[in-house]
């Protein structure tokens, strides 16, 4: 089934995902997220069945939460650059952050 959802930009920091998605206006943001989470979980568990059995007893890869922002006052290019720079920003924080030592 073709949902007419295009993932235009994707960046995966340590514990979440940033993406720019383009879709038909007939789908709500919550429907788009439901489709993306459903298909990606199904494909992940198909590729890694042992991980599903070992760590995901209930079969849920994603939490119910998500944040959606539509492109209103910003251009698509601005949003895409923001997503592209997420790992760079994460690396900067790690370099300047301090880690507690054991001793």
Short mmCIF file of N, CA and C in Angstrom, two decimals:
data_model
loop_
_atom_site.label_atom_id
_atom_site.label_comp_id
_atom_site.label_asym_id
_atom_site.label_seq_id
_atom_site.Cartn_x
_atom_site.Cartn_y
_atom_site.Cartn_z
N UNK A 1 0.85 -1.18 0.00
CA UNK A 1 0.00 0.00 0.00
C UNK A 1 0.88 1.24 0.00
N UNK A 2 0.59 2.20 -0.84
CA UNK A 2 1.38 3.42 -0.93
C UNK A 2 0.69 4.51 -0.12
N UNK A 3 1.36 4.95 0.94
CA UNK A 3 0.79 5.97 1.80
C UNK A 3 1.12 7.38 1.34
N UNK A 4 1.94 7.51 0.32
CA UNK A 4 2.34 8.83 -0.18
C UNK A 4 3.03 9.66 0.89
N UNK A 5 3.94 9.02 1.64
CA UNK A 5 4.73 9.69 2.66
C UNK A 5 6.18 9.65 2.21
N UNK A 6 6.79 10.81 2.13
CA UNK A 6 8.20 10.89 1.77
C UNK A 6 8.99 11.40 2.96
N UNK A 7 10.01 10.65 3.37
CA UNK A 7 10.93 11.13 4.39
C UNK A 7 12.02 11.88 3.65
N UNK A 8 11.99 13.20 3.79
CA UNK A 8 12.87 14.08 3.03
C UNK A 8 14.23 14.22 3.70
N UNK A 9 14.25 14.26 5.02
CA UNK A 9 15.49 14.38 5.81
C UNK A 9 15.34 13.48 7.01
N UNK A 10 16.46 12.88 7.44
CA UNK A 10 16.43 11.99 8.60
C UNK A 10 17.75 12.09 9.32
N UNK A 11 17.69 12.27 10.63
CA UNK A 11 18.89 12.29 11.46
C UNK A 11 18.55 11.55 12.75
N UNK A 12 19.47 10.72 13.21
CA UNK A 12 19.18 9.87 14.37
C UNK A 12 20.21 10.13 15.47
N UNK A 13 19.91 11.09 16.36
CA UNK A 13 20.76 11.24 17.55
C UNK A 13 20.60 10.01 18.45
N UNK A 14 21.16 10.06 19.63
CA UNK A 14 21.26 8.89 20.49
C UNK A 14 19.92 8.25 20.88
N UNK A 15 18.93 9.03 21.22
CA UNK A 15 17.72 8.42 21.78
C UNK A 15 16.41 8.90 21.15
N UNK A 16 16.48 9.46 19.96
CA UNK A 16 15.27 9.89 19.27
C UNK A 16 15.59 10.09 17.79
N UNK A 17 14.61 10.47 17.02
CA UNK A 17 14.78 10.65 15.58
C UNK A 17 14.21 12.00 15.17
N UNK A 18 14.94 12.71 14.32
CA UNK A 18 14.44 13.94 13.70
C UNK A 18 14.21 13.62 12.24
N UNK A 19 13.06 14.01 11.72
CA UNK A 19 12.84 13.82 10.29
C UNK A 19 11.95 14.90 9.73
N UNK A 20 12.17 15.19 8.47
CA UNK A 20 11.28 16.06 7.72
C UNK A 20 10.49 15.15 6.80
N UNK A 21 9.17 15.23 6.90
CA UNK A 21 8.29 14.34 6.18
C UNK A 21 7.37 15.16 5.29
N UNK A 22 7.17 14.68 4.09
CA UNK A 22 6.23 15.32 3.17
C UNK A 22 5.13 14.31 2.87
N UNK A 23 3.88 14.79 2.94
CA UNK A 23 2.74 13.90 2.69
C UNK A 23 1.58 14.70 2.12
N UNK A 24 0.59 13.97 1.68
CA UNK A 24 -0.63 14.58 1.18
C UNK A 24 -1.41 15.19 2.34
N UNK A 25 -2.10 16.30 2.11
CA UNK A 25 -2.85 16.94 3.20
C UNK A 25 -4.03 16.11 3.71
N UNK A 26 -4.37 15.03 3.02
CA UNK A 26 -5.49 14.20 3.47
C UNK A 26 -5.14 13.39 4.72
N UNK A 27 -3.84 13.27 5.03
CA UNK A 27 -3.41 12.54 6.22
C UNK A 27 -3.05 13.51 7.33
N UNK A 28 -3.52 13.22 8.53
CA UNK A 28 -3.17 14.06 9.68
C UNK A 28 -1.76 13.69 10.16
N UNK A 29 -1.10 14.59 10.89
CA UNK A 29 0.22 14.25 11.44
C UNK A 29 0.19 12.98 12.31
N UNK A 30 -0.87 12.79 13.07
CA UNK A 30 -0.93 11.58 13.90
C UNK A 30 -1.04 10.31 13.05
N UNK A 31 -1.76 10.38 11.94
CA UNK A 31 -1.85 9.22 11.04
C UNK A 31 -0.49 8.94 10.41
N UNK A 32 0.21 9.99 10.01
CA UNK A 32 1.54 9.82 9.42
C UNK A 32 2.48 9.15 10.40
N UNK A 33 2.47 9.60 11.66
CA UNK A 33 3.35 9.01 12.66
C UNK A 33 2.98 7.55 12.93
N UNK A 34 1.70 7.26 12.95
CA UNK A 34 1.26 5.88 13.17
C UNK A 34 1.77 4.97 12.05
N UNK A 35 1.69 5.43 10.81
CA UNK A 35 2.16 4.64 9.67
C UNK A 35 3.68 4.44 9.75
N UNK A 36 4.41 5.52 10.01
CA UNK A 36 5.88 5.43 10.07
C UNK A 36 6.31 4.49 11.18
N UNK A 37 5.73 4.63 12.36
CA UNK A 37 6.11 3.76 13.48
C UNK A 37 5.74 2.30 13.21
N UNK A 38 4.58 2.08 12.66
CA UNK A 38 4.12 0.72 12.39
C UNK A 38 5.01 0.02 11.37
N UNK A 39 5.24 0.66 10.25
CA UNK A 39 6.04 0.04 9.19
C UNK A 39 7.49 -0.14 9.63
N UNK A 40 8.07 0.86 10.29
CA UNK A 40 9.46 0.74 10.71
C UNK A 40 9.64 -0.35 11.77
N UNK A 41 8.70 -0.48 12.70
CA UNK A 41 8.79 -1.54 13.71
C UNK A 41 8.67 -2.91 13.07
N UNK A 42 7.73 -3.05 12.15
CA UNK A 42 7.55 -4.34 11.47
C UNK A 42 8.82 -4.73 10.72
N UNK A 43 9.42 -3.79 10.01
CA UNK A 43 10.64 -4.09 9.25
C UNK A 43 11.83 -4.36 10.18
N UNK A 44 11.93 -3.60 11.27
CA UNK A 44 13.02 -3.81 12.23
C UNK A 44 12.95 -5.22 12.81
N UNK A 45 11.75 -5.61 13.26
CA UNK A 45 11.59 -6.93 13.87
C UNK A 45 11.75 -8.06 12.85
N UNK A 46 11.46 -7.77 11.59
CA UNK A 46 11.69 -8.76 10.54
C UNK A 46 13.19 -8.98 10.34
N UNK A 47 13.96 -7.89 10.40
CA UNK A 47 15.41 -7.98 10.23
C UNK A 47 16.12 -8.55 11.47
N UNK A 48 15.57 -8.27 12.65
CA UNK A 48 16.22 -8.66 13.91
C UNK A 48 15.25 -9.41 14.82
N UNK A 49 14.81 -10.61 14.43
CA UNK A 49 13.82 -11.34 15.25
C UNK A 49 14.34 -11.71 16.63
N UNK A 50 15.64 -11.95 16.77
CA UNK A 50 16.19 -12.32 18.08
C UNK A 50 16.08 -11.15 19.06
N UNK A 51 16.25 -9.94 18.57
CA UNK A 51 16.13 -8.76 19.44
C UNK A 51 14.69 -8.65 19.94
N UNK A 52 13.74 -8.91 19.08
CA UNK A 52 12.34 -8.84 19.50
C UNK A 52 12.05 -9.84 20.61
N UNK A 53 12.52 -11.06 20.44
CA UNK A 53 12.28 -12.10 21.45
C UNK A 53 12.99 -11.79 22.76
N UNK A 54 14.17 -11.23 22.68
CA UNK A 54 14.98 -11.01 23.88
C UNK A 54 14.58 -9.74 24.64
N UNK A 55 14.30 -8.65 23.92
CA UNK A 55 14.12 -7.37 24.59
C UNK A 55 12.72 -6.76 24.49
N UNK A 56 11.93 -7.18 23.54
CA UNK A 56 10.63 -6.54 23.32
C UNK A 56 9.51 -7.56 23.48
N UNK A 57 9.30 -8.00 24.71
CA UNK A 57 8.31 -9.06 24.97
C UNK A 57 6.93 -8.65 24.49
N UNK A 58 6.56 -7.40 24.66
CA UNK A 58 5.24 -6.95 24.23
C UNK A 58 5.19 -6.59 22.76
N UNK A 59 6.33 -6.63 22.09
CA UNK A 59 6.37 -6.34 20.67
C UNK A 59 6.31 -4.87 20.31
N UNK A 60 6.52 -3.97 21.27
CA UNK A 60 6.45 -2.53 20.98
C UNK A 60 7.85 -1.95 20.89
N UNK A 61 8.17 -1.41 19.72
CA UNK A 61 9.46 -0.78 19.52
C UNK A 61 9.40 0.70 19.91
N UNK A 62 8.31 1.35 19.58
CA UNK A 62 8.17 2.80 19.79
C UNK A 62 7.28 3.11 20.97
N UNK A 63 7.53 4.26 21.61
CA UNK A 63 6.60 4.75 22.62
C UNK A 63 5.43 5.41 21.90
N UNK A 64 4.42 5.77 22.63
CA UNK A 64 3.26 6.43 22.05
C UNK A 64 3.55 7.90 21.74
N UNK A 65 4.59 8.46 22.32
CA UNK A 65 4.84 9.89 22.19
C UNK A 65 5.56 10.26 20.90
N UNK A 66 5.35 11.49 20.49
CA UNK A 66 6.05 12.08 19.36
C UNK A 66 5.78 13.58 19.38
N UNK A 67 6.60 14.31 18.67
CA UNK A 67 6.41 15.75 18.53
C UNK A 67 6.35 16.06 17.05
N UNK A 68 5.34 16.80 16.64
CA UNK A 68 5.18 17.18 15.24
C UNK A 68 5.09 18.69 15.16
N UNK A 69 5.82 19.24 14.23
CA UNK A 69 5.75 20.68 13.95
C UNK A 69 5.59 20.83 12.45
N UNK A 70 4.60 21.59 12.05
CA UNK A 70 4.44 21.84 10.63
C UNK A 70 5.33 23.00 10.22
N UNK A 71 5.70 23.03 8.96
CA UNK A 71 6.52 24.14 8.46
C UNK A 71 5.58 25.30 8.19
N UNK A 72 5.63 26.27 9.07
CA UNK A 72 4.75 27.43 8.93
C UNK A 72 5.54 28.67 8.60
N UNK A 73 6.24 29.18 9.59
CA UNK A 73 6.99 30.42 9.42
C UNK A 73 8.41 30.21 8.94
N UNK A 74 8.82 28.97 8.80
CA UNK A 74 10.17 28.67 8.32
C UNK A 74 10.09 28.02 6.94
N UNK A 75 11.17 28.11 6.21
CA UNK A 75 11.20 27.45 4.90
C UNK A 75 11.57 25.98 5.09
N UNK A 76 11.27 25.18 4.10
CA UNK A 76 11.64 23.77 4.16
C UNK A 76 13.15 23.63 4.26
N UNK A 77 13.89 24.47 3.57
CA UNK A 77 15.35 24.42 3.61
C UNK A 77 15.87 24.65 5.03
N UNK A 78 15.29 25.60 5.73
CA UNK A 78 15.69 25.89 7.11
C UNK A 78 15.47 24.67 8.01
N UNK A 79 14.32 24.05 7.88
CA UNK A 79 14.00 22.87 8.69
C UNK A 79 14.92 21.71 8.33
N UNK A 80 15.19 21.51 7.06
CA UNK A 80 16.08 20.43 6.65
C UNK A 80 17.48 20.63 7.20
N UNK A 81 17.98 21.87 7.19
CA UNK A 81 19.31 22.15 7.75
C UNK A 81 19.33 21.88 9.25
N UNK A 82 18.25 22.23 9.93
CA UNK A 82 18.15 21.95 11.37
C UNK A 82 18.29 20.45 11.62
N UNK A 83 17.55 19.65 10.87
CA UNK A 83 17.61 18.20 11.04
C UNK A 83 19.00 17.67 10.70
N UNK A 84 19.59 18.16 9.64
CA UNK A 84 20.93 17.71 9.23
C UNK A 84 21.97 18.01 10.29
N UNK A 85 21.78 19.06 11.07
CA UNK A 85 22.79 19.49 12.05
C UNK A 85 22.61 18.87 13.43
N UNK A 86 21.65 17.99 13.61
CA UNK A 86 21.40 17.44 14.95
C UNK A 86 22.58 16.64 15.49
N UNK A 87 23.22 15.82 14.67
CA UNK A 87 24.36 15.05 15.17
C UNK A 87 25.56 15.94 15.44
N UNK A 88 25.73 16.99 14.67
CA UNK A 88 26.82 17.95 14.91
C UNK A 88 26.61 18.62 16.26
N UNK A 89 25.38 19.03 16.55
CA UNK A 89 25.07 19.66 17.83
C UNK A 89 25.28 18.69 18.98
N UNK A 90 24.89 17.44 18.81
CA UNK A 90 25.08 16.42 19.84
C UNK A 90 26.57 16.22 20.11
N UNK A 91 27.38 16.17 19.05
CA UNK A 91 28.83 16.01 19.22
C UNK A 91 29.43 17.19 19.98
N UNK A 92 28.98 18.40 19.68
CA UNK A 92 29.47 19.59 20.40
C UNK A 92 29.18 19.49 21.89
N UNK A 93 27.98 19.04 22.22
CA UNK A 93 27.60 18.90 23.63
C UNK A 93 28.46 17.87 24.33
N UNK A 94 28.78 16.78 23.63
CA UNK A 94 29.61 15.74 24.24
C UNK A 94 31.03 16.21 24.47
N UNK A 95 31.56 17.01 23.56
CA UNK A 95 32.92 17.51 23.71
C UNK A 95 33.01 18.46 24.90
N UNK A 96 32.01 19.32 25.07
CA UNK A 96 32.03 20.32 26.13
C UNK A 96 31.44 19.82 27.44
N UNK A 97 30.81 18.65 27.43
CA UNK A 97 30.20 18.12 28.64
C UNK A 97 31.25 17.45 29.50
N UNK A 98 30.90 17.26 30.75
CA UNK A 98 31.84 16.57 31.64
C UNK A 98 31.22 15.27 32.10
N UNK A 99 32.05 14.28 32.26
CA UNK A 99 31.59 12.98 32.71
C UNK A 99 32.13 12.74 34.10
N UNK A 100 31.28 12.21 34.96
CA UNK A 100 31.73 11.91 36.30
C UNK A 100 32.65 10.70 36.29
N UNK A 101 33.68 10.77 37.09
CA UNK A 101 34.60 9.64 37.19
C UNK A 101 34.21 8.74 38.35
N UNK A 102 34.67 7.52 38.33
CA UNK A 102 34.38 6.58 39.41
C UNK A 102 35.27 6.81 40.61
N UNK A 103 36.48 7.32 40.38
CA UNK A 103 37.43 7.48 41.49
C UNK A 103 37.95 8.88 41.54
#
